[in-house]
Coordinates of C-alpha atoms in Angstrom, one line a residue:
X204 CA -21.7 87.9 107.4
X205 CA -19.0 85.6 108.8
X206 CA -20.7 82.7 107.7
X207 CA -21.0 83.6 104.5
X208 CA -17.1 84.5 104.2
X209 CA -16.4 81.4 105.3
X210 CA -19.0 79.0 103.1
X211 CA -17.3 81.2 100.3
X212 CA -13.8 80.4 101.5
X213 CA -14.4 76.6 102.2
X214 CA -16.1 76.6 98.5
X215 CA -13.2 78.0 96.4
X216 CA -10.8 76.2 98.4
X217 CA -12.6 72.9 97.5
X218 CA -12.9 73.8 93.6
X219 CA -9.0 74.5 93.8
X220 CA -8.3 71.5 95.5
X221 CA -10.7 69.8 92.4
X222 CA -8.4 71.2 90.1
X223 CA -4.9 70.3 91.8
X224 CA -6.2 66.6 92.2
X225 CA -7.4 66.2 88.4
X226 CA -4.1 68.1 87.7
X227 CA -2.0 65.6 89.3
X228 CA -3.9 62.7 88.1
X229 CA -3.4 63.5 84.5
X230 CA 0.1 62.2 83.3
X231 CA 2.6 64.5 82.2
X232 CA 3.8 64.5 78.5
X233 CA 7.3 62.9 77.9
X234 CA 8.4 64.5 75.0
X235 CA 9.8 62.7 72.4
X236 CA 14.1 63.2 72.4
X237 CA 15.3 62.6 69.0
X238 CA 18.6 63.2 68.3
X239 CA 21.4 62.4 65.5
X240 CA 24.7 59.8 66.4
X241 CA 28.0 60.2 64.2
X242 CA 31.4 59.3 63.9
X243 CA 33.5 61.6 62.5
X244 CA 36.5 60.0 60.0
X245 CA 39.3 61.4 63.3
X246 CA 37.2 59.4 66.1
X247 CA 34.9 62.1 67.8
X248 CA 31.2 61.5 68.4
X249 CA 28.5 64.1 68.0
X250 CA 25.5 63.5 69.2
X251 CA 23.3 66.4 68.7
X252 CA 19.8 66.2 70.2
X253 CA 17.4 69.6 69.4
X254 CA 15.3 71.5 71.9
X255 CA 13.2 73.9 70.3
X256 CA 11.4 74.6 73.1
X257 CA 14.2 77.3 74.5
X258 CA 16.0 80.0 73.0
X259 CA 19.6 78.6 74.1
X260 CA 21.9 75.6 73.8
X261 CA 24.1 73.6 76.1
X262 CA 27.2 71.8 74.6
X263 CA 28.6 68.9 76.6
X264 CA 32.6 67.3 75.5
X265 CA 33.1 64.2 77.0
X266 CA 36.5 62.6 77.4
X267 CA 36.9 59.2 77.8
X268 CA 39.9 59.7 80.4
X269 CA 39.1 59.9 84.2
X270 CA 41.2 58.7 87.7
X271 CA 40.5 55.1 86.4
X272 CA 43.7 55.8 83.8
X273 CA 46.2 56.8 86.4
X274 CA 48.7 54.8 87.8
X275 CA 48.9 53.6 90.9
X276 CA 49.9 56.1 93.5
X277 CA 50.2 58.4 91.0
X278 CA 46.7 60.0 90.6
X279 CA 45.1 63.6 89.9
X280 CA 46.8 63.9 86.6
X281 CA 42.9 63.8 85.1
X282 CA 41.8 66.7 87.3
X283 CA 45.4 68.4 86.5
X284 CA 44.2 68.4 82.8
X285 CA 40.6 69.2 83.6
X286 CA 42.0 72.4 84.5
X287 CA 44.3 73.1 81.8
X288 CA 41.7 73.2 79.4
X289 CA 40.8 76.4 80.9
X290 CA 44.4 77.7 80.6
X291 CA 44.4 78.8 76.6
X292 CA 44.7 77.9 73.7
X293 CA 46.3 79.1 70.1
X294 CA 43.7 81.7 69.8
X295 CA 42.4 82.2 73.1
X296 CA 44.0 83.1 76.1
X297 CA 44.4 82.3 79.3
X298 CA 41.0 82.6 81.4
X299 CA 39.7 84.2 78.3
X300 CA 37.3 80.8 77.7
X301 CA 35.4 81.7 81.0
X302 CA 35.3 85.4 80.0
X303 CA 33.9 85.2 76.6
X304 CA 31.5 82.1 77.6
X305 CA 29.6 84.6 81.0
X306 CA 30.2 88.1 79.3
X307 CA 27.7 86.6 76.7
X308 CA 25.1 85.1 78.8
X309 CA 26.6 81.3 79.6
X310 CA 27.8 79.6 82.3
X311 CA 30.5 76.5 81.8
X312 CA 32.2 74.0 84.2
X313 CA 34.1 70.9 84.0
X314 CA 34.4 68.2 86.1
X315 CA 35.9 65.0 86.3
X316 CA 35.6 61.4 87.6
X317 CA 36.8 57.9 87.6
X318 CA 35.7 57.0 83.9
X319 CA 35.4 60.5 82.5
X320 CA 36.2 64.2 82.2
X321 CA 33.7 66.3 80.8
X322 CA 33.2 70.4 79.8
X323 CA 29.8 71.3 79.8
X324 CA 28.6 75.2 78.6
X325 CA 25.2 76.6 77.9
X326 CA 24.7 79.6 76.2
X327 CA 22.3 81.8 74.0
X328 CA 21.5 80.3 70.5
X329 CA 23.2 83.4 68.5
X330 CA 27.0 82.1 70.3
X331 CA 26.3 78.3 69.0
X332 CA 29.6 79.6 66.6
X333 CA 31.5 80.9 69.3
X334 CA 31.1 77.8 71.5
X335 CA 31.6 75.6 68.9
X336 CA 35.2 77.5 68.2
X337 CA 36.3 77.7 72.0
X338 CA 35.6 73.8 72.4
X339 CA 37.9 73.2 68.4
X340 CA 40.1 75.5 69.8
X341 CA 41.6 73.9 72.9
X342 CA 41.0 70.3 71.3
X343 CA 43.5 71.0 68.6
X344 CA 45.2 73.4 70.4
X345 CA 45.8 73.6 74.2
X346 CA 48.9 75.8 75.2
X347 CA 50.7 73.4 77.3
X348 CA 53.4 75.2 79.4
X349 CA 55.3 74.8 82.3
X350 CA 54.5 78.1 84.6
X351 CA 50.1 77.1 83.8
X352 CA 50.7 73.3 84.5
X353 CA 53.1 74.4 88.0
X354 CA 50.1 76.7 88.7
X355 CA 47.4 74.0 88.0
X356 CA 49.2 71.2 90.2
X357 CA 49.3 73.0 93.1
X358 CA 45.5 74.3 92.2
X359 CA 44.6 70.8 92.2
X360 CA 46.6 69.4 95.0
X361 CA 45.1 71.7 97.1
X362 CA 41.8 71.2 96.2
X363 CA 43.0 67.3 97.8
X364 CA 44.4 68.8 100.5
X365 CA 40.4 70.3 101.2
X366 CA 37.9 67.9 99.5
X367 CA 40.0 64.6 100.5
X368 CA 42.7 65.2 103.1
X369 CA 41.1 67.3 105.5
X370 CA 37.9 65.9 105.5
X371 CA 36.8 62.8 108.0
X372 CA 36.4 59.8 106.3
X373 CA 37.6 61.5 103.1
X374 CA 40.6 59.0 102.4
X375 CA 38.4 55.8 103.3
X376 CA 35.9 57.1 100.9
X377 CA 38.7 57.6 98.5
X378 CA 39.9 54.0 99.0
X379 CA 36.3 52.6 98.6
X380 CA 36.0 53.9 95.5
X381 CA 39.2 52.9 93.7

């Protein structure tokens, strides 16, 4: 009865191991990306590229501003504004853009780097209208105040103070790349 088992074993392992090999010998289907390029008459670009396939949507703003802008010995003022964009707007408040983006089923970051900052969100396709206003909102209106940009410089220096300063080799790596 042993025998048997294992005859049976070694057989259906070797058909699955067929099927894996002509699996991974057949090439996957690139799907075709088509998307739409235009210029609006104030300057921004919208490229919009549909996905079907998926019942949400991921918006991406991409600033042409990054570390490469600053002055000389005068730098993080690209990060510093990376994070104001979070701090309100005319009709949102403050944190309110991270609160209204997760409480309905998205998740948004930002980041920044030498040649660009960027704001990236994905969420459900019934908030497409509610992304689209939180992105028009800060762009047209970002509230610009003393007590968020004192709270946002010391946010960001410290996040030097950690990522840069305290790390080894942080500072050559800094140089290296500038």
């Amino acid at each position: 009865m042993r025998v048997h088992t294992r005859g049976l074993l070694m057989l259906l392992l070797t058909g699955l191991l067929s099927a894996v090999a002509v699996r991974a010998a057949e090439k996957p289907a690139i799907p075709r990306l088509e998307f739409t390029d235009t210029r609006l008459d104030n300057g921004l670009r919208v490229i919009i590229a549909p996905d079907h396939s998926a019942p949400v949507f991921a918006i991406a703003v991409t600033y042409n501003v990054g570390s490469r802008d600053e002055r000389p010995g005068r730098t993080g003022f690209a990060h510093l504004f990376e994070h104001m964009m979070f701090q309100g707007s005319e009709n949102v408040g403050k944190g309110e853009h991270f609160l209204l983006v997760l409480n309905n089923g998205g998740g948004m970051n930002g980041t920044t780097s030498e040649d660009r900052t960027n704001y990236f969100q994905a969420l459900p396709k019934n908030q497409l209208n509610l992304a689209l206003f939180l992105e028009s909102d800060r762009m047209r209106s970002l509230d610009v105040n003393q007590v968020n940009l004192d709270n946002q410089r010391h946010t960001v220096q410290e996040e030097r103070r950690l990522g840069i300063d305290n790390q080894p080799y942080g500072k050559s790596y800094l140089e290296m790349t500038t």
